[in-house]
Structures are given as structure tokens and as C-alpha cells.
Coordinates of C-alpha atoms and ligand atoms in Angstrom, one line a residue:
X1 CA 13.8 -1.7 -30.7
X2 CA 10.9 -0.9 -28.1
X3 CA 10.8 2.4 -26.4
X4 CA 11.8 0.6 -23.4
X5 CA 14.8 -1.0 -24.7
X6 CA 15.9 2.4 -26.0
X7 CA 14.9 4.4 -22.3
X8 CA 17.0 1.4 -21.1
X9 CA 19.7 1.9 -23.3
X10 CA 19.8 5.5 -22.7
X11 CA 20.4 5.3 -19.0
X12 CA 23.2 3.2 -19.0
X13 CA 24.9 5.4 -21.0
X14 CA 24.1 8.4 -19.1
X15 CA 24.1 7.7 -15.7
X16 CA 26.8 4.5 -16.3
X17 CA 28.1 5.9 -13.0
X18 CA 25.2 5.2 -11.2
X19 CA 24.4 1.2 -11.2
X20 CA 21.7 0.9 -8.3
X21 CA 19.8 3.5 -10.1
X22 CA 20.2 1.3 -13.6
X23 CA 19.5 -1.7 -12.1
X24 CA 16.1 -0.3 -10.6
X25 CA 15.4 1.3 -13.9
X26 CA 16.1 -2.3 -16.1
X27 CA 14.0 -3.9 -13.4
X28 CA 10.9 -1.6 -13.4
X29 CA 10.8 -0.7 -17.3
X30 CA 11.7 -4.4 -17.8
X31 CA 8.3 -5.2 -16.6
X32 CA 6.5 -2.4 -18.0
X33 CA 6.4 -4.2 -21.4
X34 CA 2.8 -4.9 -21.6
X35 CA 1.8 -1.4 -21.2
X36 CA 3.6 -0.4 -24.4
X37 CA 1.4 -2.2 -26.5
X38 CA -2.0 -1.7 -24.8
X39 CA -1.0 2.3 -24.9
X40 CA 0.4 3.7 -27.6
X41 CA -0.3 6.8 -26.5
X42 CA 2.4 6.5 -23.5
X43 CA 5.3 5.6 -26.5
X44 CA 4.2 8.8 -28.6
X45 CA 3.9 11.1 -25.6
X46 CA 7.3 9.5 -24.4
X47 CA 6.3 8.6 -21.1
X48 CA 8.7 5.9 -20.1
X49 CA 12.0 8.4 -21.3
X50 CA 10.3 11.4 -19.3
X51 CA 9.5 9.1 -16.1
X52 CA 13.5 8.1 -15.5
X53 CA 14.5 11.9 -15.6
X54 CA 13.3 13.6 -12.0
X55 CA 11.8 17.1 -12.1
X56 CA 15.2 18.4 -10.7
X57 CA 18.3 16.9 -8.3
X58 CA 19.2 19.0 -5.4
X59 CA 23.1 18.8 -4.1
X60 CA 24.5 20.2 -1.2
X61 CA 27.2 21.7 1.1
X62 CA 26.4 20.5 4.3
X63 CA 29.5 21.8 6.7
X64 CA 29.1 21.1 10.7
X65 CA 31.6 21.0 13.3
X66 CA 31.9 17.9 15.8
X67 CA 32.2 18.4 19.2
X68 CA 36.0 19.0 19.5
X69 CA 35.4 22.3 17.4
X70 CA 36.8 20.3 13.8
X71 CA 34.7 21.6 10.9
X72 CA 33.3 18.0 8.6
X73 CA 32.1 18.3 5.0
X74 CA 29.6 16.3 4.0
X75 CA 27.0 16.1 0.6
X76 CA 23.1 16.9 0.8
X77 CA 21.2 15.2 -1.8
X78 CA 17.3 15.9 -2.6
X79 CA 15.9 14.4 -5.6
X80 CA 12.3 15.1 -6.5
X81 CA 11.6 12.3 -8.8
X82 CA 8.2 13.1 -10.0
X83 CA 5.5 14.9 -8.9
X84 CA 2.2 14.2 -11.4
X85 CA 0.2 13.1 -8.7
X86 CA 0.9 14.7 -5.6
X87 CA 3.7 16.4 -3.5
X88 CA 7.2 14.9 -3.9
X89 CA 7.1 12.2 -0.8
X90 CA 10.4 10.0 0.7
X91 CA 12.6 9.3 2.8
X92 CA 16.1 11.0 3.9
X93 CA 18.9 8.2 4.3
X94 CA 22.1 9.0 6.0
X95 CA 24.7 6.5 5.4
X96 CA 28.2 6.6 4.5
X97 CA 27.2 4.4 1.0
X98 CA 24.9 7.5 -0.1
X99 CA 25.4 9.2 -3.4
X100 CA 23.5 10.2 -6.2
X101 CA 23.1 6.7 -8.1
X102 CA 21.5 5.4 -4.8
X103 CA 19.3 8.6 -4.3
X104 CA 18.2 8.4 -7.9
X105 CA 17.4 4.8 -7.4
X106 CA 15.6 4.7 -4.1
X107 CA 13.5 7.8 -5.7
X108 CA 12.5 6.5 -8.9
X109 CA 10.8 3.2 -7.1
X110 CA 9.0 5.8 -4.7
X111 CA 7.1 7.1 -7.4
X112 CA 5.4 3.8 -8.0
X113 CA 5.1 3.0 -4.4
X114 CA 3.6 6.3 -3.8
X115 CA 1.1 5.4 -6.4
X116 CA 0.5 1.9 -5.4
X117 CA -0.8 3.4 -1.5
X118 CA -4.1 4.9 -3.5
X119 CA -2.3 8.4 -1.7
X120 CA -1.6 11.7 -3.6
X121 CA 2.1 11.6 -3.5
X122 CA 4.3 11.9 -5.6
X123 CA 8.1 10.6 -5.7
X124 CA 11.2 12.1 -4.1
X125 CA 14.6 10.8 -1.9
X126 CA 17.1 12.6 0.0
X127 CA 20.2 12.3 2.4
X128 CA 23.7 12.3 2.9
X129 CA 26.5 10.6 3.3
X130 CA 26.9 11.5 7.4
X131 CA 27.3 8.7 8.9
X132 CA 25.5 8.9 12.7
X133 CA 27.3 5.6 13.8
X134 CA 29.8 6.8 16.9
X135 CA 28.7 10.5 16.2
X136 CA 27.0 12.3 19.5
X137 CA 23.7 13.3 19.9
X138 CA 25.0 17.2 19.8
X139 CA 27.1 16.2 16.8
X140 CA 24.1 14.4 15.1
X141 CA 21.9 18.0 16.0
X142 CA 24.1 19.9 14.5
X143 CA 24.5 18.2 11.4
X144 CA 21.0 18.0 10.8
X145 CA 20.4 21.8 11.7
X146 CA 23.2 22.3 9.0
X147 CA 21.1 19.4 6.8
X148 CA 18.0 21.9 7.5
X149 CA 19.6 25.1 7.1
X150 CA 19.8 24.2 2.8
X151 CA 17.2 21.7 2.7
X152 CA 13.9 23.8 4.1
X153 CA 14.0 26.2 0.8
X154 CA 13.1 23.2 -1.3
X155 CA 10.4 21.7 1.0
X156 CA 7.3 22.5 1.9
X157 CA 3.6 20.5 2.7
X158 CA 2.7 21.1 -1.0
X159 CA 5.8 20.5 -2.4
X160 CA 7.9 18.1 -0.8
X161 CA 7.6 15.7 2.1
X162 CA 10.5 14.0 3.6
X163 CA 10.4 11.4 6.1
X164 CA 13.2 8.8 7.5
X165 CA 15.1 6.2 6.1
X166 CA 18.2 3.7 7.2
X167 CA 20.2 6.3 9.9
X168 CA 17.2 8.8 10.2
X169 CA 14.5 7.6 13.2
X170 CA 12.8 9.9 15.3
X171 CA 15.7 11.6 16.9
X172 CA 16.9 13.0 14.0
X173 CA 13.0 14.1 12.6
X174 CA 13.1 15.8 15.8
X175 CA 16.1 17.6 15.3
X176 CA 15.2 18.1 11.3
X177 CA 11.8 19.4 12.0
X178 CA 13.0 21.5 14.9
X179 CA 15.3 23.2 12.4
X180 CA 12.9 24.0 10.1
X181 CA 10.1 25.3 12.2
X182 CA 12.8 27.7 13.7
X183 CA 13.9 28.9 10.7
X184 CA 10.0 29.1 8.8
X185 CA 8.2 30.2 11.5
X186 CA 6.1 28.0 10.6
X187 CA 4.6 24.9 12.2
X188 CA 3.2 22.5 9.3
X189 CA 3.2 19.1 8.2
X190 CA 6.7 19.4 5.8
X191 CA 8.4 16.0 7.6
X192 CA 6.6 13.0 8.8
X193 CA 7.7 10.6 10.7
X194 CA 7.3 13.3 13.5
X195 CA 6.8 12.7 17.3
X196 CA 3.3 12.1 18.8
X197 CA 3.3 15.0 20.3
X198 CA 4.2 17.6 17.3
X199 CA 2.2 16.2 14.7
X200 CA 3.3 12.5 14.3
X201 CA 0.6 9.9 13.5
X202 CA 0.1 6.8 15.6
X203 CA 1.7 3.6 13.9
X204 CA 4.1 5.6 11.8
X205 CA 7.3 3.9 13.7
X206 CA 5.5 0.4 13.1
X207 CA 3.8 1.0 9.8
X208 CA 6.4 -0.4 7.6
X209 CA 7.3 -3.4 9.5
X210 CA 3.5 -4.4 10.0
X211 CA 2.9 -3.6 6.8
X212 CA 5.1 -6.2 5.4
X213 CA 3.8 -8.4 7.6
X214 CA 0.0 -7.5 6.4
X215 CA 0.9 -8.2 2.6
X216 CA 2.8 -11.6 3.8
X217 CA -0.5 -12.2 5.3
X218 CA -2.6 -11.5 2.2
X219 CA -0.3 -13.3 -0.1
X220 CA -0.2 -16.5 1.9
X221 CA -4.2 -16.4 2.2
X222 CA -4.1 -16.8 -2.1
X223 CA -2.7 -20.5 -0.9
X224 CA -4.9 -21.3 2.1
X225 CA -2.0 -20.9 4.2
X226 CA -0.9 -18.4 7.4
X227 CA 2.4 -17.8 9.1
X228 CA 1.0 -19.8 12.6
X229 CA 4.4 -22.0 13.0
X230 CA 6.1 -20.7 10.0
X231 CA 10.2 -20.4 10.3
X232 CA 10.9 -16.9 9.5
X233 CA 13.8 -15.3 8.5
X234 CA 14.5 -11.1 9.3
X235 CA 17.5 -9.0 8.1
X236 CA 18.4 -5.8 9.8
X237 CA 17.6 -4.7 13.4
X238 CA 16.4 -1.5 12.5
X239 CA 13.1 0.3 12.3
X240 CA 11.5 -2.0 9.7
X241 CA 13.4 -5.4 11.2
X242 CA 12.1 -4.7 14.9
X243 CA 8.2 -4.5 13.7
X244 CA 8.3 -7.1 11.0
X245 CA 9.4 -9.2 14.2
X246 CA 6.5 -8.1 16.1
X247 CA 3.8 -8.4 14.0
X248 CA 5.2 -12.0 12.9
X249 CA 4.9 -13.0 16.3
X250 CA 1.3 -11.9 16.8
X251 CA 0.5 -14.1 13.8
X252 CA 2.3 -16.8 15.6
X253 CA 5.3 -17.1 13.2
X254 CA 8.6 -18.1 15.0
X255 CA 11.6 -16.0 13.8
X256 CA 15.0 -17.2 14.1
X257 CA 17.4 -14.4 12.3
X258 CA 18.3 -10.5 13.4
X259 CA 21.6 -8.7 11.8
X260 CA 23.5 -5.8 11.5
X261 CA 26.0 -4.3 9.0
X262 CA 28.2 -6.2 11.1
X263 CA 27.2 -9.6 11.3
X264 CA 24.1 -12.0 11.9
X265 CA 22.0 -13.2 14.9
X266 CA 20.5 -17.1 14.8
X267 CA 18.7 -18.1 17.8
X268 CA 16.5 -21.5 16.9
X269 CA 14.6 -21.1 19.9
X270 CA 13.1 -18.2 18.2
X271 CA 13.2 -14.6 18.9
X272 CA 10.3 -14.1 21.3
X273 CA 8.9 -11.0 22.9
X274 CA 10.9 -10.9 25.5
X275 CA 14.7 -11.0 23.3
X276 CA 12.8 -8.3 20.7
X277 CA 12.2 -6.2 23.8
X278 CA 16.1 -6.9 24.0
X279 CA 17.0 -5.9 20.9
X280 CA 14.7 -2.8 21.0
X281 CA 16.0 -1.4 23.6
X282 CA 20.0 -2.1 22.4
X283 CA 18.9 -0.5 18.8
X284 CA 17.1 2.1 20.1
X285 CA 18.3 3.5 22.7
X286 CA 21.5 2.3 24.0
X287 CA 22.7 2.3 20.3
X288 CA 24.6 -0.9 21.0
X289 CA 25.5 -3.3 17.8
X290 CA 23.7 -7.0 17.8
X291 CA 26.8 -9.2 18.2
X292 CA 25.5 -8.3 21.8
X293 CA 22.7 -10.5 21.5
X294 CA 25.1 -13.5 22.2
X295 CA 26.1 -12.2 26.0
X296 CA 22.3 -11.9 27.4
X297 CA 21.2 -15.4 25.1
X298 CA 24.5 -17.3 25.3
X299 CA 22.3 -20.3 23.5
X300 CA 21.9 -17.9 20.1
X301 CA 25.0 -17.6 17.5
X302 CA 26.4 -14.7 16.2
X303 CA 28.5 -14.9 12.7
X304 CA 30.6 -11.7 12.5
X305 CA 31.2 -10.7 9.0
X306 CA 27.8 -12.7 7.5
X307 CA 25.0 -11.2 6.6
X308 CA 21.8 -13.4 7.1
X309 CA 21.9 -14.8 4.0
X310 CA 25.1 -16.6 4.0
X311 CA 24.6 -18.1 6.8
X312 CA 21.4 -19.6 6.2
X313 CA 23.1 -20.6 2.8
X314 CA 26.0 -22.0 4.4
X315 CA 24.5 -23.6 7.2
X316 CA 21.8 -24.8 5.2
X317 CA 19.0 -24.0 7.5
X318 CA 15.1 -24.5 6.1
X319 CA 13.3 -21.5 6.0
X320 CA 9.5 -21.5 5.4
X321 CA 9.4 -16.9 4.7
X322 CA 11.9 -14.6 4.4
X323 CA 11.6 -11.2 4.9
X324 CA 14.7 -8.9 4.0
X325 CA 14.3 -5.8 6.2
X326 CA 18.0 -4.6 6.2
X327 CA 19.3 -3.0 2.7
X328 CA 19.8 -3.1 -1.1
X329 CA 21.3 -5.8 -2.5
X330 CA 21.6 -8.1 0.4
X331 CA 20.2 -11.2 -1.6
X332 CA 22.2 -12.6 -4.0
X333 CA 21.5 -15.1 -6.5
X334 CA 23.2 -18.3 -4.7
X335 CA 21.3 -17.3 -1.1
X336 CA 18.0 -17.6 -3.3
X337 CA 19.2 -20.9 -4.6
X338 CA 20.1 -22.1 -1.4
X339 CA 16.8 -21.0 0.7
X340 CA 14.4 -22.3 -2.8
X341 CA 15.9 -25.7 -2.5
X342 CA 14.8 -25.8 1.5
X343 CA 11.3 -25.5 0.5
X344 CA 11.3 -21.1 0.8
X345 CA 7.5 -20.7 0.3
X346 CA 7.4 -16.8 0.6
X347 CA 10.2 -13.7 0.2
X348 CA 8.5 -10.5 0.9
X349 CA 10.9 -7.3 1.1
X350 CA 11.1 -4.8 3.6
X351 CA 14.1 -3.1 2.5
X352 CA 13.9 -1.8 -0.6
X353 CA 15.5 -3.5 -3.8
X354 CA 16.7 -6.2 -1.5
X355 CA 17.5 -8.7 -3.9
X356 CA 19.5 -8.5 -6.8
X357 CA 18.1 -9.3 -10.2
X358 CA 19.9 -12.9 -9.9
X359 CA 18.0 -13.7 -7.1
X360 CA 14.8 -11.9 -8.7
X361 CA 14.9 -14.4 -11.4
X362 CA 15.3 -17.2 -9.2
X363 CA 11.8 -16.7 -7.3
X364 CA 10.4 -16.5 -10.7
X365 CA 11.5 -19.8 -12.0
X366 CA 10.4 -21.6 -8.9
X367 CA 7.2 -19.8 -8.1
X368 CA 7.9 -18.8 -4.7
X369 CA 5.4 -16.2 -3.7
X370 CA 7.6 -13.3 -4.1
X371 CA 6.4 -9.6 -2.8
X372 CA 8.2 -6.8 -3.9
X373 CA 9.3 -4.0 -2.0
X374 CA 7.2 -1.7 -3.6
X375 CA 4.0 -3.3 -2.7
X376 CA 5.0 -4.8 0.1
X377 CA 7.1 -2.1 2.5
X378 CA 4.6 0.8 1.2
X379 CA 2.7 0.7 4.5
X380 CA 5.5 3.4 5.7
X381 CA 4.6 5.7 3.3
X382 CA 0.5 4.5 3.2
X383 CA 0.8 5.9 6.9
X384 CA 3.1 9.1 6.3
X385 CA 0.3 9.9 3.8
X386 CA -2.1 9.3 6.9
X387 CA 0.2 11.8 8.9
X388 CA -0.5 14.7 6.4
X389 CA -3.7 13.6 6.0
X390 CA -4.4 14.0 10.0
X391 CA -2.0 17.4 10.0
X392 CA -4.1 19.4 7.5
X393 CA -7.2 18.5 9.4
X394 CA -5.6 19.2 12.7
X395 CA -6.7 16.2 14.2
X396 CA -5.5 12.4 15.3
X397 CA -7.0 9.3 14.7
X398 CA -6.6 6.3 17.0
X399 CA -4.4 3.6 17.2
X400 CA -6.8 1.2 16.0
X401 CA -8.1 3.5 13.1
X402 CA -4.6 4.3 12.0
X403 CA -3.9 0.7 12.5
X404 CA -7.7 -0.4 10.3
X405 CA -6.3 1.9 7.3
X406 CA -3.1 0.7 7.3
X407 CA -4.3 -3.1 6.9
X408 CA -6.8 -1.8 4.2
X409 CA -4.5 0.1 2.0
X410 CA -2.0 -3.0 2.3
X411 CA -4.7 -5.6 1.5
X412 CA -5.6 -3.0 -1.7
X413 CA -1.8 -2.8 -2.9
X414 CA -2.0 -7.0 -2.7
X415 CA -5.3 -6.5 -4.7
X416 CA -4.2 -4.2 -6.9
X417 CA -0.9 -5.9 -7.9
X418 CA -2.5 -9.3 -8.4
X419 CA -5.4 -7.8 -10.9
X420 CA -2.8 -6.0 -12.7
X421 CA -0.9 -9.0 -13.3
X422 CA -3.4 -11.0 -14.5
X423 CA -4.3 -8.1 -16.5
X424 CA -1.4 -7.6 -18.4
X425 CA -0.7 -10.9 -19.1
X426 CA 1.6 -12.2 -16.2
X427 CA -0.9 -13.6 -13.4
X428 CA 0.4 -14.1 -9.8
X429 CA 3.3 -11.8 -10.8
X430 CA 3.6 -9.2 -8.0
X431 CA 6.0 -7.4 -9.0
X432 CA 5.4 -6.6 -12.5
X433 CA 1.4 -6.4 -11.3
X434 CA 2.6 -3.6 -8.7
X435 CA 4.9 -1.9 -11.3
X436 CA 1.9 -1.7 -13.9
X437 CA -0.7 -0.7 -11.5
X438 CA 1.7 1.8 -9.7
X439 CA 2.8 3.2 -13.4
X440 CA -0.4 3.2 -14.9
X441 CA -2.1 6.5 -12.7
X442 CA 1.3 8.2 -13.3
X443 CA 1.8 7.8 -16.6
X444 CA -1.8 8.9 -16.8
X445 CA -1.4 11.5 -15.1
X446 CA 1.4 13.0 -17.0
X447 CA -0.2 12.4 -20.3
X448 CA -3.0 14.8 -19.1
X449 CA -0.5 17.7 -18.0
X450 CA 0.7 17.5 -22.2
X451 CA 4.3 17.9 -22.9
X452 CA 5.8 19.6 -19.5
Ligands
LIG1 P1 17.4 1.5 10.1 O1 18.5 2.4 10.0 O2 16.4 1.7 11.3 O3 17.9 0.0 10.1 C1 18.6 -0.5 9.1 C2 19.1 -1.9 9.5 O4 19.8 -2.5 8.4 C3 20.1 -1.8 10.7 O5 20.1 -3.0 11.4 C4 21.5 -1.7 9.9 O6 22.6 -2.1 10.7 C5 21.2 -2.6 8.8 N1 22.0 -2.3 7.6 C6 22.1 -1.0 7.0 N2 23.0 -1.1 6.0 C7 23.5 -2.3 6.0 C8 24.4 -3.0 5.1 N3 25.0 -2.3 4.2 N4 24.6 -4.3 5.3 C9 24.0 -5.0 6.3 N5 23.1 -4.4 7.1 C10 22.8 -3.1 7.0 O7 16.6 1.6 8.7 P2 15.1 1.2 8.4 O8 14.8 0.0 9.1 O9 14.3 2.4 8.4 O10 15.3 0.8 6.8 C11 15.7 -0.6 6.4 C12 15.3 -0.8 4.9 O11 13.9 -0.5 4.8 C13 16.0 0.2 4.0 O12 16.2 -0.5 2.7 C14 14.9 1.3 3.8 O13 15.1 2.0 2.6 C15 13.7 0.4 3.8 N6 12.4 1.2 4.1 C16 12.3 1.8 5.3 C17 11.1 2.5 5.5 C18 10.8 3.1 6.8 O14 9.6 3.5 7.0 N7 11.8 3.3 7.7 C19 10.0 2.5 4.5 C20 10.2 1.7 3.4 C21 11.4 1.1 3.2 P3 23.5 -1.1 11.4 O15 22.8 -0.8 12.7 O16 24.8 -1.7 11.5 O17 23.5 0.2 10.6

């Protein structure tokens, strides 16, 4: 048995309670096997069994009291991952699904994501299981104080990084880093993701969307081909949704999808500027759910219950990319099926883990050009790099040359994942090319620091 089967083997027995964080763990090691015979020395130092155990896992009290005086209880979670070759970096998620499997899972792939941006950073997750949805402002500021008030002694610039994730935009950064700085006395690059005008870096809010879009971009140019007329299909309405959209439209795609967790968008006029503005505005600030769509387009269909996926499946419409920007696991085996057989050319993920390994497999066998999220939603974390970058030099860089190194960094993850590929064996395999090349400098890394 290979090391890897045996790390495998060892985590579902372990953490058998914790299936998104064994499924990431079968997926990434799973395409690490061509780096156990080029390196021995990564099986004798035990690399791959030290890289699925983080440095530590933080959990947390977090009690707050709503605004009818009611004391909640809700669990803090901070796991840094691995930190070999920089600070612990990643997002905080606050959902109602979050618990430690998920945590563990979204913070494991951030170690080779981080690695993959060229950054120092090194991988971490956090959140809890708040749910903002209904909640107001006031209650959301006080939970995050509370969030804060256990969090800061763990954090730091040279330690640990968080930024947002799904339920944590620039409201609750605000409120986060407001926290902190109040209780530290200290006013320092520990969150990104922060507002212009305390630190935040220009094309942080777009950088993951674009980003996507960027490494769509670079991945269609390997067939002579651009996304000028291309039918694309978005999940999610959220942060990474809203500027996938945007930059698609510059590049002259025409999008027809939007969703939420409560159902799907299709307008097959295509979502132009003017409806994103729409949707914008309903997302971000009058915190309104997409179903809405449907009353200002009346032409557009909304399918309560579906995500994106089953209705493209069951309606059978023909989608030339798809870009998942919603949540894990939204992809499923027969929605791959059903977009492959309509002539799918490209499925590049915003979200993270998107697809399940059903539909993962399915790409494969029909050589789709598939981008995984790792390489391809990176530019989030490419630019919070940027942020603490700009913050320890105490100055900002422009639009345009926030913007130049974001397009740069994507187009060398694209690079980068394609020469590993072929390196190792498995050419015009993104994702095990970005899981190699991410894992390589790590594993490197730790082999230098000897047994700690
Ligand atoms: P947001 O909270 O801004 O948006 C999430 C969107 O996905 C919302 O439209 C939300 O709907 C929808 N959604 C959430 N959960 C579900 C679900 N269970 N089923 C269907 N739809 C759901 O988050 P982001 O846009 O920041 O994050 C989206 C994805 O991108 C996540 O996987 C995240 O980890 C990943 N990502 C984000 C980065 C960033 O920079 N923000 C960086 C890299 C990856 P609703 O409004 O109903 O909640």
C-alpha cells in the first residue's frame, strides 16, 4: 500500500465524522501520486500524514444577546492548517452548515491555494455557525464583537490572517476589525478584506470573481477560443457570483443563470449590466433574496427549490461555461452529465469544492477544460496577499496596478498548473497540475524545517 492510500485510510477512520474534509483529502492526495515516486524523501519524512493534521484547531464559546435582550450560543472555529510558508491566511464563513469537518476541509485546500498565488501564506479557516440571514445589523455587531473578543488572541499580521467567506462581506470585516483594533490597540493588517479607507486594497471585493474569469480566459486561449458570445452559466449571487458576472460581460460572454440557497434565476435574454446592477443592489444592500428578480424582469424564471444545476439539467438548456460561484457540493454527477452532453466546453469553480467527485470524474472522461477551485478562485486570496503586502509598506497601489497583478498571478497559477501536469505525467490536467505545484513548495518547505 502507498503512503497515500494509508494517509487516506487513516482519515477516514479518524475524522469518519467529518466527510467534506475526507472527500477534499481523497481528492487532493489522490492526485498527489506522482510525487511519491519522484520524491522519496517526502514518504520517509512523512509529508503527506503530517500535511492532513493542522498545526492546531481553535473552538469556541461565542455567547451574544439579540436585540430583544435573549442570550444565543453559538461555536467559533479557527483552524490553522499549516503554516511552512508563511502566516496562516483564510477566510471566516458564517453559515448555519459550519462545523469542524467543513472548517478542516475548506482549510486544508487553502494551503495549496495559498501556495499556488506565488504569496507567503500559509493555510488557515475559520467561522461559525451564526447565521446573519434575518439577524439585524446591531445583532450581527454584536456577535462579531463576541466572535472578536476569543478570536484576536490567536491572530495577528505574522501569525494569522483571516478574511471573509460565504455570510462574512465587508460589514462584518468592519465590525471584526473594529473589535480587534479596540481591544489591541493596535491598528495592523490582521483581517483583509478591510474597507478602502482603513487599510483595504483596491479590487479585493472583485478579485475573486475576476479572477475566475481571468483563468477562464487563459484556459480558453490553450484552444484558440474566448468567451465573446459564449452561454454562461453562474451559481450564487454573492460576492464571487456578482463579479464573475461582471467581468464575463466585459469579455462579452452572455450569462443567463443567478441563484440563491433558495432557488434559481434564468433570464435567456441574458443578465446585462443593468439587471447585475439589480441584483447588486438587492444582495448588497437591501439584503433581499433573488426570487425577486422575477417582479422587476417579469420575462426571467425563477425555480424555487432548484439549484442552477437541476434546472439546466432538467430543462435541458445548452451551456457553452459554467462557472459554480455558490457553495460545496452543488454539482453532482447527473448535472455534469447532463451539461457534457450539450456540448459544456469549460467548468471553472468559483466556490470552492463545487463539484462532487462524481461530477469531477465526469469532466475528466470527456475532456472538458475543467479549472479547479484552487487555481481558479485564488485571485481572492492573490489580492488579500496584495492587501498585507500594501499594509506593511503603508501605501496603496491603484486600481489598475492591483488590477495588472491580479491578471498576472492568475495567468501564473494557469501556467503553473498546466507545467506541472505535464510534468508529472497527466498533461492538460488542472487540477492535479495545481495540487502538485501548490504541494510541491510546501512539502519542501516542511522537509527543510526536519521533523517539527
Ligand atoms: P456570499 O455569502 O457572498 O455568497 C454566497 C452565495 O451562494 C449566495 O448567493 C448564497 O445564497 C449562495 N449559497 C450559500 N450557501 C448555499 C447553499 N447551501 N445552496 C445554494 N446556494 C448557497 O459568499 P462568497 O460569494 O464570498 O462565496 C461563495 C463561494 O466562493 C464559497 O464557496 C466560498 O468559499 C468561495 N470563495 C470565496 C472567496 C471570496 O473572496 N469571497 C474566495 C475564494 C472562494 P444566500 O444569499 O441564500 O445565502
Amino acid at each position: 500500500m502507498s503512503q497515500i492510500d494509508e494517509v487516506i485510510a487513516k482519515v477516514k477512520e479518524k475524522d469518519g465524522d467529518q466527510p467534506e474534509f475526507i472527500e477534499a483529502v481523497t481528492e487532493v492526495l489522490g492526485t498527489l501520486r506522482p510525487t511519491e515516486e519522484k520524491h522519496p524523501e517526502f514518504v520517509k519524512a512523512k509529508i503527506y500524514e503530517r500535511i492532513v493534521e493542522p498545526d492546531r484547531v481553535i473552538i469556541f464559546r461565542v455567547p451574544w444577546e439579540d436585540d430583544k435582550g435573549e442570550i444565543h450560543v453559538n461555536r467559533g472555529f479557527r483552524v490553522q492548517f499549516n503554516n511552512a510558508i508563511g502566516p496562516y491566511k483564510g477566510g471566516l464563513r458564517f453559515h448555519p452548515s459550519v462545523n469542524l469537518g467543513i472548517i478542516k476541509f475548506l482549510g486544508f485546500e487553502q494551503i495549496f491555494k495559498n501556495s499556488l498565488t506565488t504569496l507567503p501564506m500559509g493555510g488557515g479557516k475559520g467561522g461559525s455557525d451564526f447565521n446573519p440571514k434575518g439577524k439585524s445589523d446591531r445583532e450581527v455587531m454584536r456577535f462579531t464583537y463576541a466572535f472578536m473578543r476569543e478570536l484576536f488572541r490567536h491572530i495577528g499580521p505574522d501569525t494569522d490572517v483571516p478574511a471573509g467567506d460565504i455570510g462574512v462581506g465587508a460589514r462584518e470585516i468592519g465590525y471584526l476589525y473594529g473589535y480587534y483594533k479596540k481591544i489591541k490597540n493596535e491598528h495592523t493588517g490582521v483581517l483583509t478584506g478591510k474597507g478602502l479607507e482603513y487599510g483595504g486594497s483596491l479590487i479585493r471585493p472583485e478579485a475573486t470573481g475576476y479572477g475566475v474569469v481571468y483563468f477562464t480566459m487563459n484556459m480558453l486561449a490553450t484552444k484558440g477560443m474566448d468567451l465573446k458570445g459564449k452561454t454562461i452559466v453562474v451559481s450564487g449571487a454573492g460576492n464571487v457570483a456578482q463579479y464573475a458576472v461582471e467581468k464575463s460581460l466585459e469579455y462579452g460572454g452572455k450569462v443567463i443563470t443567478m441563484s440563491d440557497s433558495n432557488g434559481a434565476v434564468v433570464d435567456m435574454d441574458g443578465i446585462d449590466r443593468g439587471k447585475l446592477d439589480y441584483v447588486m443592489d438587492l444582495k448588497n444592500v437591501r439584503r433581499g433574496r433573488i426570487r425577486e428578480y422575477v417582479q422587476k424582469y417579469p420575462h426571467a424564471k425563477y425555480y424555487e427549490g432548484k439549484s442552477v444545476w437541476d434546472v439546466i439539467r432538467d430543462e435541458g438548456i445548452k451551456v457553452d461555461v459554467a462557472l459554480p460561484c455558490a457553495t460545496q457540493n452543488e454539482i453532482h454527477g447527473d448535472h455534469a452529465e447532463a451539461m457534457v452532453k450539450n456540448g459544456l466546453i469549460a467548468i471553472v469553480e468559483g466556490a470552492n469544492m463545487p463539484s462532487n467527485l462524481d461530477a469531477i470524474h465526469i469532466y475528466q472522461d470527456s475532456g472538458v477544460l475543467f479549472g479547479p477551485a484552487k487555481a481558479a478562485n485564488a485571485g481572492g486570496v492573490a489580492v488579500s496577499g496584495l492587501e498585507m503586502t500594501q499594509n506593511s509598506m503603508r501605501l496603496s497601489w491603484t486600481r489598475e496596478e492591483v488590477d495588472a497583478k491580479l491578471r498576472e498571478i492568475m495567468k501564473k497559477i494557469h501556467d503553473t498548473s498546466l507545467e506541472a501536469a505535464a510534468a508529472y505525467g497527466k498533461p492538460g490536467d488542472y487540477l492535479t497540475g495545481a495540487n502538485i505545484a501548490g504541494f510541491l513548495k510546501v512539502a519542501k518547505a516542511m522537509l527543510a524545517y526536519g521533523v517539527v
